[in-house]
Amino acid sequence: MSGDPSTIPTPAESAKAPATPTGETRLALVRRARRISRELARLYPDAHCELDFTNPLELLVATILSAQCTDKRVNAVTPTLFARYPTAADYAAADREELEGIIRSTGFYRAKANSIISLGQQLCERHGGEVPGTLNALVRLPGVGRKTANVVLGNAFGVPGLTVDTHFGRLARRFGWTNATDPVKVEHEVGALFDPKDWTMLSHRLIWHGRRVCHARRPACGACELARLCPSFGEGPTDEDTARKLVRNGPFS
């Protein structure tokens, strides 16, 4: 389903369309979603991937390490890791104990080491040691799901994609863009509201807003500049002074 403006339904079509998560017409939902996107662009003009990398392989490995781990912790580990294993062949031939020792602080280090070694082997066997630039090829690699694939595609290859992590999913539901909890459903339903060219930057901006303002437990509603557009306003403190104390200033890497 395309996010192209030509697919936005007419008012007559919207009136007959099934109810959206907020009960808005489809047209109203699309317009509000895109208005939120424009506001996020204003609020976070410097939004970007907060994992440090210089090439697709580094980003792929860093994203695998970021599972259940902060970007800041990953970025503390990767300079040593990338210097020790600069190519897919190096990961394929890695000494498991040495690799585990380098990545131990990222958590789940044994499973991550397994994925990274297998990843290196598969890249060498199937892709000449290079990271492929398509979703179908990426998700067939060890340790790579749609979220990881979209991070790599959007940030290393310039291919639009939505990165549905916990922040993205939470904000998409709070904004009433979807009711889905399954990441793939969230990806498709949110993607249909926007032009594909905006997907990658929308992902960064939602994640930045989720880390800084729209927290899981106590969103800083009273300090949120999107409050007037958000159907979930009031889930967190609405008093501005109280809410301001909840805002976390980046960077987070």
PDB file of N, CA and C in Angstrom, residues 155-200:
ATOM      1  N   ASN A 155      19.834   3.650   6.401  1.00  0.00           N
ATOM      2  CA  ASN A 155      20.965   4.464   6.836  1.00  0.00           C
ATOM      3  C   ASN A 155      22.271   4.160   6.120  1.00  0.00           C
ATOM      4  N   ALA A 156      22.391   2.974   5.541  1.00  0.00           N
ATOM      5  CA  ALA A 156      23.619   2.627   4.828  1.00  0.00           C
ATOM      6  C   ALA A 156      23.437   2.605   3.311  1.00  0.00           C
ATOM      7  N   PHE A 157      22.177   2.377   2.864  1.00  0.00           N
ATOM      8  CA  PHE A 157      21.931   2.261   1.432  1.00  0.00           C
ATOM      9  C   PHE A 157      20.974   3.321   0.882  1.00  0.00           C
ATOM     10  N   GLY A 158      20.368   4.112   1.752  1.00  0.00           N
ATOM     11  CA  GLY A 158      19.435   5.131   1.283  1.00  0.00           C
ATOM     12  C   GLY A 158      18.128   4.574   0.753  1.00  0.00           C
ATOM     13  N   VAL A 159      17.785   3.358   1.167  1.00  0.00           N
ATOM     14  CA  VAL A 159      16.519   2.737   0.763  1.00  0.00           C
ATOM     15  C   VAL A 159      15.494   2.977   1.873  1.00  0.00           C
ATOM     16  N   PRO A 160      14.365   3.641   1.595  1.00  0.00           N
ATOM     17  CA  PRO A 160      13.412   3.975   2.649  1.00  0.00           C
ATOM     18  C   PRO A 160      12.909   2.759   3.412  1.00  0.00           C
ATOM     19  N   GLY A 161      12.809   2.915   4.726  1.00  0.00           N
ATOM     20  CA  GLY A 161      12.277   1.850   5.557  1.00  0.00           C
ATOM     21  C   GLY A 161      11.862   2.389   6.912  1.00  0.00           C
ATOM     22  N   LEU A 162      10.914   1.731   7.548  1.00  0.00           N
ATOM     23  CA  LEU A 162      10.461   2.103   8.887  1.00  0.00           C
ATOM     24  C   LEU A 162      11.097   1.168   9.907  1.00  0.00           C
ATOM     25  N   THR A 163      11.719   1.755  10.912  1.00  0.00           N
ATOM     26  CA  THR A 163      12.378   0.986  11.967  1.00  0.00           C
ATOM     27  C   THR A 163      11.436   0.886  13.159  1.00  0.00           C
ATOM     28  N   VAL A 164      10.695  -0.201  13.233  1.00  0.00           N
ATOM     29  CA  VAL A 164       9.678  -0.348  14.281  1.00  0.00           C
ATOM     30  C   VAL A 164      10.309  -0.968  15.519  1.00  0.00           C
ATOM     31  N   ASP A 165      10.948  -0.119  16.327  1.00  0.00           N
ATOM     32  CA  ASP A 165      11.440  -0.570  17.628  1.00  0.00           C
ATOM     33  C   ASP A 165      10.388  -0.255  18.676  1.00  0.00           C
ATOM     34  N   THR A 166      10.723  -0.409  19.955  1.00  0.00           N
ATOM     35  CA  THR A 166       9.722  -0.198  21.004  1.00  0.00           C
ATOM     36  C   THR A 166       9.244   1.251  21.050  1.00  0.00           C
ATOM     37  N   HIS A 167      10.162   2.208  20.803  1.00  0.00           N
ATOM     38  CA  HIS A 167       9.760   3.615  20.801  1.00  0.00           C
ATOM     39  C   HIS A 167       8.795   3.892  19.652  1.00  0.00           C
ATOM     40  N   PHE A 168       9.153   3.437  18.469  1.00  0.00           N
ATOM     41  CA  PHE A 168       8.331   3.675  17.291  1.00  0.00           C
ATOM     42  C   PHE A 168       6.923   3.110  17.500  1.00  0.00           C
ATOM     43  N   GLY A 169       6.840   1.848  17.927  1.00  0.00           N
ATOM     44  CA  GLY A 169       5.541   1.228  18.119  1.00  0.00           C
ATOM     45  C   GLY A 169       4.703   1.939  19.161  1.00  0.00           C
ATOM     46  N   ARG A 170       5.330   2.325  20.271  1.00  0.00           N
ATOM     47  CA  ARG A 170       4.605   3.018  21.337  1.00  0.00           C
ATOM     48  C   ARG A 170       4.028   4.339  20.841  1.00  0.00           C
ATOM     49  N   LEU A 171       4.836   5.125  20.162  1.00  0.00           N
ATOM     50  CA  LEU A 171       4.364   6.433  19.698  1.00  0.00           C
ATOM     51  C   LEU A 171       3.330   6.299  18.590  1.00  0.00           C
ATOM     52  N   ALA A 172       3.514   5.327  17.710  1.00  0.00           N
ATOM     53  CA  ALA A 172       2.534   5.128  16.639  1.00  0.00           C
ATOM     54  C   ALA A 172       1.160   4.810  17.221  1.00  0.00           C
ATOM     55  N   ARG A 173       1.121   4.024  18.299  1.00  0.00           N
ATOM     56  CA  ARG A 173      -0.158   3.708  18.942  1.00  0.00           C
ATOM     57  C   ARG A 173      -0.696   4.911  19.703  1.00  0.00           C
ATOM     58  N   ARG A 174       0.165   5.645  20.382  1.00  0.00           N
ATOM     59  CA  ARG A 174      -0.308   6.826  21.113  1.00  0.00           C
ATOM     60  C   ARG A 174      -0.846   7.897  20.174  1.00  0.00           C
ATOM     61  N   PHE A 175      -0.238   8.015  19.013  1.00  0.00           N
ATOM     62  CA  PHE A 175      -0.713   8.992  18.037  1.00  0.00           C
ATOM     63  C   PHE A 175      -1.965   8.518  17.310  1.00  0.00           C
ATOM     64  N   GLY A 176      -2.376   7.274  17.557  1.00  0.00           N
ATOM     65  CA  GLY A 176      -3.574   6.753  16.906  1.00  0.00           C
ATOM     66  C   GLY A 176      -3.368   6.383  15.467  1.00  0.00           C
ATOM     67  N   TRP A 177      -2.117   6.128  15.081  1.00  0.00           N
ATOM     68  CA  TRP A 177      -1.839   5.735  13.707  1.00  0.00           C
ATOM     69  C   TRP A 177      -2.144   4.262  13.475  1.00  0.00           C
ATOM     70  N   THR A 178      -2.145   3.486  14.544  1.00  0.00           N
ATOM     71  CA  THR A 178      -2.390   2.048  14.470  1.00  0.00           C
ATOM     72  C   THR A 178      -2.803   1.553  15.845  1.00  0.00           C
ATOM     73  N   ASN A 179      -3.493   0.435  15.878  1.00  0.00           N
ATOM     74  CA  ASN A 179      -3.761  -0.277  17.134  1.00  0.00           C
ATOM     75  C   ASN A 179      -2.896  -1.521  17.245  1.00  0.00           C
ATOM     76  N   ALA A 180      -2.162  -1.827  16.199  1.00  0.00           N
ATOM     77  CA  ALA A 180      -1.416  -3.081  16.120  1.00  0.00           C
ATOM     78  C   ALA A 180      -0.246  -3.098  17.094  1.00  0.00           C
ATOM     79  N   THR A 181       0.066  -4.281  17.579  1.00  0.00           N
ATOM     80  CA  THR A 181       1.257  -4.488  18.405  1.00  0.00           C
ATOM     81  C   THR A 181       2.303  -5.314  17.660  1.00  0.00           C
ATOM     82  N   ASP A 182       1.878  -6.044  16.645  1.00  0.00           N
ATOM     83  CA  ASP A 182       2.821  -6.797  15.832  1.00  0.00           C
ATOM     84  C   ASP A 182       3.641  -5.813  14.993  1.00  0.00           C
ATOM     85  N   PRO A 183       4.987  -5.860  15.100  1.00  0.00           N
ATOM     86  CA  PRO A 183       5.820  -4.873  14.402  1.00  0.00           C
ATOM     87  C   PRO A 183       5.597  -4.809  12.893  1.00  0.00           C
ATOM     88  N   VAL A 184       5.346  -5.955  12.266  1.00  0.00           N
ATOM     89  CA  VAL A 184       5.136  -5.957  10.818  1.00  0.00           C
ATOM     90  C   VAL A 184       3.839  -5.241  10.469  1.00  0.00           C
ATOM     91  N   LYS A 185       2.797  -5.471  11.258  1.00  0.00           N
ATOM     92  CA  LYS A 185       1.530  -4.772  11.026  1.00  0.00           C
ATOM     93  C   LYS A 185       1.683  -3.282  11.262  1.00  0.00           C
ATOM     94  N   VAL A 186       2.417  -2.922  12.318  1.00  0.00           N
ATOM     95  CA  VAL A 186       2.680  -1.506  12.577  1.00  0.00           C
ATOM     96  C   VAL A 186       3.403  -0.887  11.389  1.00  0.00           C
ATOM     97  N   GLU A 187       4.416  -1.577  10.903  1.00  0.00           N
ATOM     98  CA  GLU A 187       5.196  -1.070   9.767  1.00  0.00           C
ATOM     99  C   GLU A 187       4.304  -0.795   8.565  1.00  0.00           C
ATOM    100  N   HIS A 188       3.438  -1.731   8.234  1.00  0.00           N
ATOM    101  CA  HIS A 188       2.592  -1.563   7.056  1.00  0.00           C
ATOM    102  C   HIS A 188       1.523  -0.494   7.256  1.00  0.00           C
ATOM    103  N   GLU A 189       0.902  -0.470   8.433  1.00  0.00           N
ATOM    104  CA  GLU A 189      -0.178   0.485   8.663  1.00  0.00           C
ATOM    105  C   GLU A 189       0.342   1.917   8.753  1.00  0.00           C
ATOM    106  N   VAL A 190       1.476   2.096   9.417  1.00  0.00           N
ATOM    107  CA  VAL A 190       2.056   3.438   9.499  1.00  0.00           C
ATOM    108  C   VAL A 190       2.634   3.853   8.149  1.00  0.00           C
ATOM    109  N   GLY A 191       3.282   2.920   7.466  1.00  0.00           N
ATOM    110  CA  GLY A 191       3.856   3.237   6.174  1.00  0.00           C
ATOM    111  C   GLY A 191       2.830   3.731   5.180  1.00  0.00           C
ATOM    112  N   ALA A 192       1.601   3.243   5.297  1.00  0.00           N
ATOM    113  CA  ALA A 192       0.544   3.641   4.370  1.00  0.00           C
ATOM    114  C   ALA A 192       0.099   5.092   4.560  1.00  0.00           C
ATOM    115  N   LEU A 193       0.481   5.700   5.682  1.00  0.00           N
ATOM    116  CA  LEU A 193       0.074   7.077   5.963  1.00  0.00           C
ATOM    117  C   LEU A 193       1.037   8.109   5.383  1.00  0.00           C
ATOM    118  N   PHE A 194       2.221   7.656   4.955  1.00  0.00           N
ATOM    119  CA  PHE A 194       3.272   8.587   4.571  1.00  0.00           C
ATOM    120  C   PHE A 194       3.873   8.236   3.221  1.00  0.00           C
ATOM    121  N   ASP A 195       4.479   9.230   2.603  1.00  0.00           N
ATOM    122  CA  ASP A 195       5.239   8.995   1.392  1.00  0.00           C
ATOM    123  C   ASP A 195       6.475   8.167   1.765  1.00  0.00           C
ATOM    124  N   PRO A 196       6.783   7.117   1.018  1.00  0.00           N
ATOM    125  CA  PRO A 196       7.938   6.281   1.364  1.00  0.00           C
ATOM    126  C   PRO A 196       9.241   7.052   1.537  1.00  0.00           C
ATOM    127  N   LYS A 197       9.425   8.126   0.815  1.00  0.00           N
ATOM    128  CA  LYS A 197      10.675   8.879   0.933  1.00  0.00           C
ATOM    129  C   LYS A 197      10.870   9.450   2.332  1.00  0.00           C
ATOM    130  N   ASP A 198       9.793   9.528   3.111  1.00  0.00           N
ATOM    131  CA  ASP A 198       9.871  10.091   4.462  1.00  0.00           C
ATOM    132  C   ASP A 198      10.062   9.034   5.542  1.00  0.00           C
ATOM    133  N   TRP A 199       9.999   7.756   5.189  1.00  0.00           N
ATOM    134  CA  TRP A 199       9.984   6.694   6.194  1.00  0.00           C
ATOM    135  C   TRP A 199      11.222   6.684   7.094  1.00  0.00           C
ATOM    136  N   THR A 200      12.400   6.781   6.511  1.00  0.00           N
ATOM    137  CA  THR A 200      13.621   6.649   7.316  1.00  0.00           C
ATOM    138  C   THR A 200      13.748   7.774   8.326  1.00  0.00           C
TER     139      THR A 200
END
